[in-house]
XYZ file of C-alpha atoms in Angstrom:
76
model
C -7.987 257.574 -114.126
C -8.854 253.904 -114.296
C -12.463 252.787 -113.937
C -13.196 249.111 -114.526
C -16.259 248.890 -116.752
C -16.334 245.157 -117.385
C -14.576 242.247 -115.699
C -14.823 238.691 -116.955
C -14.077 235.705 -114.716
C -12.817 232.454 -116.242
C -12.070 229.008 -114.846
C -8.772 227.203 -115.328
C -10.015 225.687 -118.580
C -10.648 229.204 -119.932
C -14.445 228.878 -119.817
C -16.340 232.071 -119.011
C -17.927 231.826 -115.552
C -19.148 235.300 -114.652
C -19.227 238.837 -115.989
C -19.332 241.999 -113.866
C -20.404 245.271 -115.498
C -20.075 248.533 -113.543
C -21.961 251.618 -114.700
C -22.852 255.170 -113.755
C -19.503 256.241 -112.350
C -19.450 259.484 -110.391
C -16.559 261.307 -108.787
C -16.674 261.988 -105.058
C -14.553 264.506 -103.153
C -12.760 265.363 -106.408
C -10.744 262.111 -106.327
C -12.777 258.919 -105.779
C -14.587 257.391 -108.756
C -17.324 254.941 -107.750
C -20.033 253.165 -109.784
C -23.744 253.682 -109.208
C -24.487 250.086 -110.201
C -22.733 246.749 -110.526
C -24.357 243.869 -112.420
C -22.918 240.349 -112.059
C -24.100 237.576 -114.377
C -23.322 233.923 -113.671
C -23.067 232.264 -117.081
C -23.225 228.762 -115.575
C -26.495 229.134 -113.643
C -28.018 231.998 -115.646
C -28.634 233.953 -112.436
C -27.624 237.552 -111.914
C -27.236 240.104 -109.141
C -27.661 243.870 -109.405
C -26.091 246.093 -106.741
C -27.043 249.760 -106.687
C -24.959 252.197 -104.677
C -25.762 255.651 -103.333
C -24.560 258.023 -100.644
C -20.926 256.976 -100.607
C -19.124 258.310 -97.529
C -15.390 258.789 -97.156
C -13.203 259.698 -94.196
C -15.518 258.169 -91.602
C -12.649 257.303 -89.208
C -13.009 253.514 -89.450
C -9.933 251.631 -88.294
C -8.530 248.280 -89.367
C -9.614 246.754 -86.079
C -13.244 247.625 -86.929
C -13.031 244.783 -89.471
C -11.383 242.056 -87.420
C -13.242 238.813 -86.721
C -14.496 239.760 -83.231
C -15.703 243.232 -84.228
C -17.624 241.825 -87.185
C -19.276 239.207 -84.950
C -20.466 241.958 -82.570
C -21.885 244.019 -85.449
C -24.523 241.420 -86.353
């Protein structure tokens, strides 16, 4: 089982740009591991974003066409 805990993003000159830390992993439907929170820090601007996740749903019958350009425009 692979669960990314920390991902670092670098530019072409090998300078650290951003860091993403995922935490609070839980297993859903005995096979899907998903984090409860994801914290992204921008080391250039000093700003950060925290995403918190709950109520993951799987097997909801979404199709690939539900994500095409026209369908996404209608969903606004």
